[in-house]
Short mmCIF file of C-alpha atoms in Angstrom, two decimals:
data_model
loop_
_atom_site.label_atom_id
_atom_site.label_comp_id
_atom_site.label_asym_id
_atom_site.label_seq_id
_atom_site.Cartn_x
_atom_site.Cartn_y
_atom_site.Cartn_z
CA UNK A 115 -0.43 7.49 -27.53
CA UNK A 116 -1.71 4.67 -25.36
CA UNK A 117 -4.23 5.48 -22.64
CA UNK A 118 -2.62 4.97 -19.23
CA UNK A 119 -4.98 3.16 -16.85
CA UNK A 120 -2.63 2.50 -13.96
CA UNK A 121 0.64 4.08 -12.96
CA UNK A 122 2.77 2.94 -10.04
CA UNK A 123 5.36 5.42 -8.80
CA UNK A 124 8.05 4.21 -6.38
CA UNK A 125 5.59 1.78 -4.78
CA UNK A 126 6.89 0.21 -1.58
CA UNK A 127 4.91 -2.31 0.47
CA UNK A 128 6.45 -3.41 3.76
CA UNK A 129 5.42 -6.10 6.23
CA UNK A 130 6.30 -6.36 9.88
CA UNK A 131 8.58 -9.21 10.91
CA UNK A 132 9.16 -9.20 14.67
CA UNK A 133 10.13 -5.59 15.48
CA UNK A 134 10.89 -4.21 12.03
CA UNK A 135 9.29 -3.68 8.63
CA UNK A 136 10.73 -5.19 5.44
CA UNK A 137 9.73 -4.28 1.89
CA UNK A 138 8.25 -7.13 -0.17
CA UNK A 139 7.55 -4.68 -3.01
CA UNK A 140 10.44 -2.25 -3.23
CA UNK A 141 10.44 0.93 -5.31
CA UNK A 142 8.33 -0.41 -8.18
CA UNK A 143 7.48 2.01 -10.99
CA UNK A 144 5.48 0.86 -14.00
CA UNK A 145 2.39 1.61 -16.10
CA UNK A 146 -0.49 -0.42 -17.50
CA UNK A 147 -2.29 0.86 -20.59
CA UNK A 148 -5.78 0.36 -21.89
CA UNK A 149 -6.18 -2.91 -23.89
CA UNK A 150 -2.68 -4.02 -22.82
CA UNK A 151 -1.58 -7.24 -21.14
CA UNK A 152 1.35 -6.62 -18.81
CA UNK A 153 2.85 -9.86 -17.51
CA UNK A 154 4.70 -9.83 -14.18
CA UNK A 155 6.98 -12.86 -13.92
CA UNK A 156 9.41 -14.38 -11.45
CA UNK A 157 9.90 -17.28 -9.06
CA UNK A 158 7.64 -17.88 -6.07
CA UNK A 159 8.53 -15.42 -3.33
CA UNK A 160 9.63 -12.62 -5.67
CA UNK A 161 6.78 -10.33 -4.66
CA UNK A 162 4.38 -10.76 -7.60
CA UNK A 163 1.24 -11.47 -5.56
CA UNK A 164 2.24 -8.85 -2.98
CA UNK A 165 2.32 -6.36 -5.86
CA UNK A 166 -1.15 -7.41 -7.07
CA UNK A 167 -2.64 -7.15 -3.57
CA UNK A 168 -0.97 -3.76 -3.12
CA UNK A 169 -2.64 -2.40 -6.25
CA UNK A 170 -6.03 -3.54 -4.95
CA UNK A 171 -5.20 -2.23 -1.43
CA UNK A 172 -5.99 -5.65 0.06
CA UNK A 173 -3.07 -5.73 2.52
CA UNK A 174 -4.52 -4.91 5.93
CA UNK A 175 -1.32 -4.81 8.01
CA UNK A 176 1.22 -3.43 5.58
CA UNK A 177 2.91 -0.07 5.18
CA UNK A 178 2.28 1.20 1.65
CA UNK A 179 4.36 4.11 0.33
CA UNK A 180 4.60 5.75 -3.07
CA UNK A 181 1.71 6.23 -5.48
CA UNK A 182 -0.85 3.97 -7.11
CA UNK A 183 -2.62 6.17 -9.65
CA UNK A 184 -5.66 4.56 -11.24
CA UNK A 185 -7.10 6.71 -14.02
CA UNK A 186 -5.30 9.65 -12.41
CA UNK A 187 -6.59 9.02 -8.87
CA UNK A 188 -4.10 8.11 -6.13
CA UNK A 189 -5.71 5.18 -4.34
CA UNK A 190 -3.00 4.87 -1.68
CA UNK A 191 -4.76 7.68 0.15
CA UNK A 192 -8.29 6.65 -0.84
CA UNK A 193 -10.88 6.16 1.91
CA UNK A 194 -12.27 2.67 2.65
CA UNK A 195 -15.58 3.75 1.11
CA UNK A 196 -13.89 4.83 -2.10
CA UNK A 197 -11.93 1.57 -2.27
CA UNK A 198 -15.19 -0.37 -1.95
CA UNK A 199 -16.52 1.57 -4.94
CA UNK A 200 -13.41 0.81 -7.00
CA UNK A 201 -12.90 -2.86 -6.14
CA UNK A 202 -15.12 -5.16 -8.14
CA UNK A 203 -16.46 -2.35 -10.31
CA UNK A 204 -13.57 -0.49 -11.93
CA UNK A 205 -10.83 -2.90 -10.79
CA UNK A 206 -11.40 -6.66 -10.89
CA UNK A 207 -9.17 -9.44 -9.59
CA UNK A 208 -8.96 -13.12 -10.47
CA UNK A 209 -7.53 -14.81 -7.40
CA UNK A 210 -5.02 -17.63 -7.55
CA UNK A 211 -6.90 -20.25 -5.54
CA UNK A 212 -10.50 -20.46 -6.75
CA UNK A 213 -11.56 -22.78 -3.92
CA UNK A 214 -10.51 -20.34 -1.19
CA UNK A 215 -11.76 -17.33 -3.19
CA UNK A 216 -15.32 -18.68 -3.12
CA UNK A 217 -17.52 -19.04 -0.03
CA UNK A 218 -18.18 -22.80 0.42
CA UNK A 219 -21.57 -22.14 2.06
CA UNK A 220 -23.10 -19.92 -0.63
CA UNK A 221 -24.44 -21.04 -4.00
CA UNK A 222 -22.55 -19.94 -7.10
CA UNK A 223 -25.37 -17.78 -8.46
CA UNK A 224 -25.77 -15.92 -5.18
CA UNK A 225 -22.03 -15.20 -4.94
CA UNK A 226 -21.90 -13.66 -8.41
CA UNK A 227 -25.14 -11.78 -7.75
CA UNK A 228 -23.65 -10.28 -4.59
CA UNK A 229 -20.73 -8.83 -6.60
CA UNK A 230 -23.25 -7.11 -8.90
CA UNK A 231 -25.71 -5.98 -6.22
CA UNK A 232 -22.96 -4.35 -4.15
CA UNK A 233 -22.48 -1.78 -6.91
CA UNK A 234 -26.05 -1.58 -8.21
CA UNK A 235 -28.58 -1.91 -5.41
CA UNK A 236 -31.46 -0.68 -7.60
CA UNK A 237 -31.26 -3.69 -9.92
CA UNK A 238 -34.34 -5.91 -9.91
CA UNK A 239 -34.20 -9.61 -8.94
CA UNK A 240 -35.06 -10.73 -12.45
CA UNK A 241 -32.45 -8.46 -14.03
CA UNK A 242 -29.90 -9.60 -11.47
CA UNK A 243 -30.43 -13.28 -12.24
CA UNK A 244 -30.38 -12.58 -15.98
CA UNK A 245 -27.03 -10.81 -15.60
CA UNK A 246 -25.59 -13.73 -13.60
CA UNK A 247 -26.73 -16.19 -16.26
CA UNK A 248 -25.19 -13.97 -18.94
CA UNK A 249 -21.87 -13.91 -17.09
CA UNK A 250 -21.81 -17.68 -16.62
CA UNK A 251 -22.39 -18.11 -20.33
CA UNK A 252 -19.79 -15.44 -21.16
CA UNK A 253 -17.06 -17.33 -19.30
CA UNK A 254 -17.84 -20.53 -21.15
CA UNK A 255 -20.12 -22.37 -18.70
CA UNK A 256 -22.70 -24.08 -20.90
CA UNK A 257 -25.01 -25.48 -18.21
CA UNK A 258 -25.48 -22.15 -16.46
CA UNK A 259 -28.86 -23.03 -14.91
CA UNK A 260 -27.35 -26.03 -13.15
CA UNK A 261 -24.17 -24.25 -12.02
CA UNK A 262 -26.24 -21.32 -10.71
CA UNK A 263 -27.61 -23.46 -7.86
CA UNK A 264 -24.47 -25.48 -7.11
CA UNK A 265 -21.87 -24.97 -4.39
CA UNK A 266 -18.14 -24.48 -5.09
CA UNK A 267 -17.14 -27.99 -3.98
CA UNK A 268 -19.47 -29.48 -6.59
CA UNK A 269 -17.49 -27.93 -9.46
CA UNK A 270 -14.17 -28.89 -11.05
CA UNK A 271 -11.14 -26.63 -10.69
CA UNK A 272 -11.57 -25.24 -14.19
CA UNK A 273 -15.26 -24.50 -13.59
CA UNK A 274 -14.51 -22.77 -10.29
CA UNK A 275 -11.88 -20.65 -11.99
CA UNK A 276 -14.44 -19.59 -14.58
CA UNK A 277 -16.81 -18.61 -11.76
CA UNK A 278 -14.06 -16.50 -10.15
CA UNK A 279 -13.50 -14.81 -13.52
CA UNK A 280 -17.25 -14.18 -13.85
CA UNK A 281 -17.19 -12.43 -10.46
CA UNK A 282 -14.14 -10.38 -11.46
CA UNK A 283 -15.78 -9.09 -14.67
CA UNK A 284 -19.33 -8.80 -13.28
CA UNK A 285 -19.27 -4.99 -13.46
CA UNK A 286 -17.12 -4.63 -16.61
CA UNK A 287 -13.94 -3.34 -14.90
CA UNK A 288 -11.38 -1.17 -16.67
CA UNK A 289 -8.48 -3.06 -15.05
CA UNK A 290 -8.30 -6.82 -14.56
CA UNK A 291 -5.60 -8.39 -12.36
CA UNK A 292 -5.12 -12.13 -12.90
CA UNK A 293 -2.98 -13.70 -10.16
CA UNK A 294 -1.69 -17.06 -11.44
CA UNK A 295 -5.11 -17.78 -13.03
CA UNK A 296 -4.10 -21.20 -14.41
CA UNK A 297 -2.42 -22.66 -11.31
CA UNK A 298 -3.19 -26.38 -10.75
CA UNK A 299 -5.25 -26.64 -13.95
CA UNK A 300 -4.49 -29.16 -16.68
CA UNK A 301 -3.03 -27.93 -19.98
CA UNK A 302 -6.31 -27.99 -21.91
CA UNK A 303 -8.17 -25.98 -19.27
CA UNK A 304 -5.22 -23.58 -18.98
CA UNK A 305 -5.46 -22.78 -22.69
CA UNK A 306 -9.21 -22.20 -22.40
CA UNK A 307 -8.79 -19.83 -19.42
CA UNK A 308 -6.09 -17.84 -21.22
CA UNK A 309 -8.22 -17.58 -24.35
CA UNK A 310 -11.06 -16.36 -22.15
CA UNK A 311 -8.91 -13.65 -20.52
CA UNK A 312 -7.72 -12.50 -23.94
CA UNK A 313 -11.31 -12.30 -25.20
CA UNK A 314 -12.43 -10.41 -22.11
CA UNK A 315 -9.59 -7.93 -22.60
CA UNK A 316 -10.96 -7.22 -26.07
CA UNK A 317 -14.64 -7.24 -25.09
CA UNK A 318 -14.20 -4.97 -22.04
CA UNK A 319 -11.51 -2.79 -23.62
CA UNK A 320 -9.62 -3.34 -20.36
CA UNK A 321 -6.01 -3.40 -19.26
CA UNK A 322 -4.76 -6.71 -17.79
CA UNK A 323 -2.00 -7.46 -15.29
CA UNK A 324 -1.11 -11.14 -15.61
CA UNK A 325 0.86 -12.53 -12.65
CA UNK A 326 2.61 -15.76 -13.58
CA UNK A 327 5.79 -17.81 -13.38
CA UNK A 328 5.03 -19.60 -16.66
CA UNK A 329 7.15 -18.06 -19.42
CA UNK A 330 5.20 -19.98 -22.06
CA UNK A 331 2.05 -18.14 -20.96
CA UNK A 332 3.97 -14.85 -21.13
CA UNK A 333 5.07 -15.45 -24.72
CA UNK A 334 1.50 -16.25 -25.75
CA UNK A 335 -0.41 -13.56 -23.85
CA UNK A 336 1.67 -10.50 -23.02
CA UNK A 337 2.31 -7.21 -24.78
CA UNK A 338 4.92 -6.14 -22.23
CA UNK A 339 6.78 -8.05 -19.53
CA UNK A 340 8.07 -6.96 -16.11
CA UNK A 341 10.54 -9.42 -14.54
CA UNK A 342 10.49 -9.27 -10.73
CA UNK A 343 13.13 -10.50 -8.32
CA UNK A 344 13.27 -10.00 -4.53
CA UNK A 345 10.68 -7.23 -4.62
CA UNK A 346 12.22 -5.24 -7.46
CA UNK A 347 11.59 -4.99 -11.19
CA UNK A 348 14.90 -6.05 -12.74
CA UNK A 349 13.87 -5.88 -16.41
CA UNK A 350 10.88 -4.52 -18.30
CA UNK A 351 10.11 -4.20 -21.99
CA UNK A 352 8.00 -5.51 -24.82
CA UNK A 353 7.44 -9.24 -24.94
CA UNK A 354 9.80 -9.39 -27.93
CA UNK A 355 12.55 -7.47 -26.12
CA UNK A 356 12.40 -9.59 -22.98
CA UNK A 357 11.84 -13.00 -24.57
CA UNK A 358 14.08 -12.64 -27.62
CA UNK A 359 16.74 -10.29 -26.27
CA UNK A 360 16.84 -10.80 -22.47
CA UNK A 361 19.54 -8.79 -20.78
CA UNK A 362 19.36 -9.08 -16.99
CA UNK A 363 21.09 -12.21 -15.62
CA UNK A 364 17.91 -13.28 -13.83
CA UNK A 365 15.79 -13.04 -16.97
CA UNK A 366 18.41 -14.92 -18.97
CA UNK A 367 18.62 -17.58 -16.26
CA UNK A 368 14.84 -18.08 -16.21
CA UNK A 369 14.70 -18.49 -19.99
CA UNK A 370 17.79 -20.73 -20.03
CA UNK A 371 16.14 -23.07 -17.52
CA UNK A 372 13.12 -23.71 -19.78
CA UNK A 373 12.91 -27.01 -21.69
CA UNK A 374 13.26 -26.54 -25.44
CA UNK A 375 11.39 -28.60 -28.01
CA UNK A 376 14.52 -28.70 -30.20
CA UNK A 377 17.06 -29.27 -27.43
CA UNK A 378 19.45 -32.16 -27.74
CA UNK A 379 18.60 -35.17 -25.57
CA UNK A 380 22.06 -34.82 -24.03
CA UNK A 381 21.59 -31.12 -23.21
CA UNK A 382 21.06 -30.32 -19.54
CA UNK A 383 18.71 -27.65 -18.28
CA UNK A 384 20.29 -24.69 -16.55
CA UNK A 385 19.71 -24.67 -12.79
CA UNK A 386 19.58 -21.29 -11.04
CA UNK A 387 21.75 -21.71 -7.96
CA UNK A 388 20.30 -20.85 -4.55
CA UNK A 389 16.80 -19.61 -3.70
CA UNK A 390 14.96 -16.32 -3.44
CA UNK A 391 15.96 -14.91 -0.04
CA UNK A 392 13.29 -14.66 2.65
CA UNK A 393 11.90 -11.21 3.35
CA UNK A 394 14.23 -10.21 6.24
CA UNK A 395 17.28 -11.56 4.39
CA UNK A 396 16.83 -9.69 1.10
CA UNK A 397 19.97 -7.53 0.57
CA UNK A 398 18.92 -3.88 0.53
CA UNK A 399 22.16 -2.58 -1.01
CA UNK A 400 23.69 -3.65 -4.30
CA UNK A 401 22.48 -6.21 -6.84
CA UNK A 402 19.96 -8.55 -5.22
CA UNK A 403 20.72 -11.38 -7.66
CA UNK A 404 24.48 -11.20 -7.03
CA UNK A 405 24.69 -14.13 -4.58
CA UNK A 406 23.10 -16.50 -7.12
CA UNK A 407 25.81 -15.91 -9.73
CA UNK A 408 28.97 -15.91 -7.65
CA UNK A 409 31.18 -16.50 -10.69
CA UNK A 410 30.57 -12.89 -11.76
CA UNK A 411 33.10 -10.51 -10.11
CA UNK A 412 32.00 -7.98 -7.50
CA UNK A 413 33.23 -5.15 -9.73
CA UNK A 414 30.53 -5.98 -12.32
CA UNK A 415 27.75 -4.85 -9.97
CA UNK A 416 26.53 -1.39 -9.06
CA UNK A 417 26.35 -0.31 -5.44
CA UNK A 418 22.92 1.25 -5.98
CA UNK A 419 21.45 -0.28 -9.15
CA UNK A 420 18.54 1.46 -10.87
CA UNK A 421 16.54 0.71 -14.01
CA UNK A 422 18.27 2.09 -17.09
CA UNK A 423 16.83 2.30 -20.60
CA UNK A 424 19.14 0.33 -22.90
CA UNK A 425 16.91 0.53 -25.99
CA UNK A 426 13.62 2.44 -26.38
CA UNK A 427 11.16 1.01 -23.84
CA UNK A 428 13.57 -1.71 -22.64
CA UNK A 429 14.88 -1.17 -19.08
CA UNK A 430 17.39 -3.25 -17.10
CA UNK A 431 18.60 -2.95 -13.50
CA UNK A 432 22.34 -3.09 -12.64
CA UNK A 433 25.33 -2.99 -15.01
CA UNK A 434 26.11 -6.67 -14.30
CA UNK A 435 24.09 -7.61 -17.40
CA UNK A 436 27.04 -6.36 -19.47
CA UNK A 437 29.38 -8.90 -17.86
CA UNK A 438 27.08 -11.88 -17.35
CA UNK A 439 27.75 -15.30 -18.83
CA UNK A 440 26.67 -18.80 -17.85
CA UNK A 441 29.39 -20.83 -16.08
CA UNK A 442 29.59 -23.38 -18.87
CA UNK A 443 30.13 -20.65 -21.49
CA UNK A 444 33.23 -19.06 -20.00
CA UNK A 445 33.83 -15.32 -20.00
CA UNK A 446 31.49 -13.49 -22.35
CA UNK A 447 33.37 -11.60 -25.03
#
C-alpha cells in the first residue's frame, strides 16, 4: 500500500468579495502518496494555484475549512510557529514566477542560504556555503561560483527557475508543490526543468503536486491526474485513465482542443465555448460546466453532483458524462 503523505478532506478556501465570501477551492478531497506525481490541471482561473497556496497555508485573508492532513497532522489548525517549521523544510514549493519569487536586492547564494539557515541555525558558515554550492550543482547550474554572487536580474528565466527549485529542495522536503514550473520558458528549458523535478522526486523520495495547464506535461510526468474546474475536482484517476479514457465533458473538451501530430490539415481544433466564470458568478448548485455545453439537455445533469467511482480509482463528477457528445458528432449512442 502506498504511503499517504498528504490528504485533503472537503477542503474549502473562500475569499471575500465585497460583503460576502466565495469559495475558490470548493469541497476538494484527494491524496498524494510518497514518490507520486499528482498533476492538477485546468484552465486559468479554475482554482489550481489557490489549491496549492491553501495546502501551504499561504492565504492570509481567506477562510479555510475542511482538513489538510500532512503526514497525519492537520495543518489547518496549526500555529504560525508550526507552519514556519513545516514550510521550506518538510513542504517545499516552486513558485510560478521566478522573478517575483526572488528578492531582487539579495544575491542568489544568500537567498538559498537563508532558506537553509532558517531551519538549521547551528550550521557553520563554511558548511552553509558548501550546501548552497551543492544545491546549485544539483539543479544543473554548472557555474555555481559565479551564480552564487549574482542577483536575480542577471540570470535567464531558466536559471532563475533552477534557483527557485534549489530553494524549494534546500532542506530535502517530503512534499514538493510545483506551481506552473515551466511557464514562459522555451521548450528546451521546459524539458530540462521537468527532468530535474522527476529526478528530485526520485532522489528525495518525495511526493509531488504538479500544477499545470499543459496536458503534454501531464502525459509525460504524472502518475495520477486531478482535473479541476471552477474550484471543484471534476475527474481524477491514473494518467492512463484520464488521458486515454476521459469521461467528464470538461476533460474530454480539454483533450479534444489539443493539436494532434497526426491530425488532418483540414481538421479544426475544438473550441470550448465560454470562459471560466469569475469567483462570484460560479454556480453553486448543479453542474458547473453545464453553461459551456448548452447542447446537452438539462435532464442529463445532477442537481447536486458528487464524485462517483466509475472504475477502480477513476472518479467523475455529475452524470452528464454519460450523455455528452461534441456538437459535430451528433447524439452519442
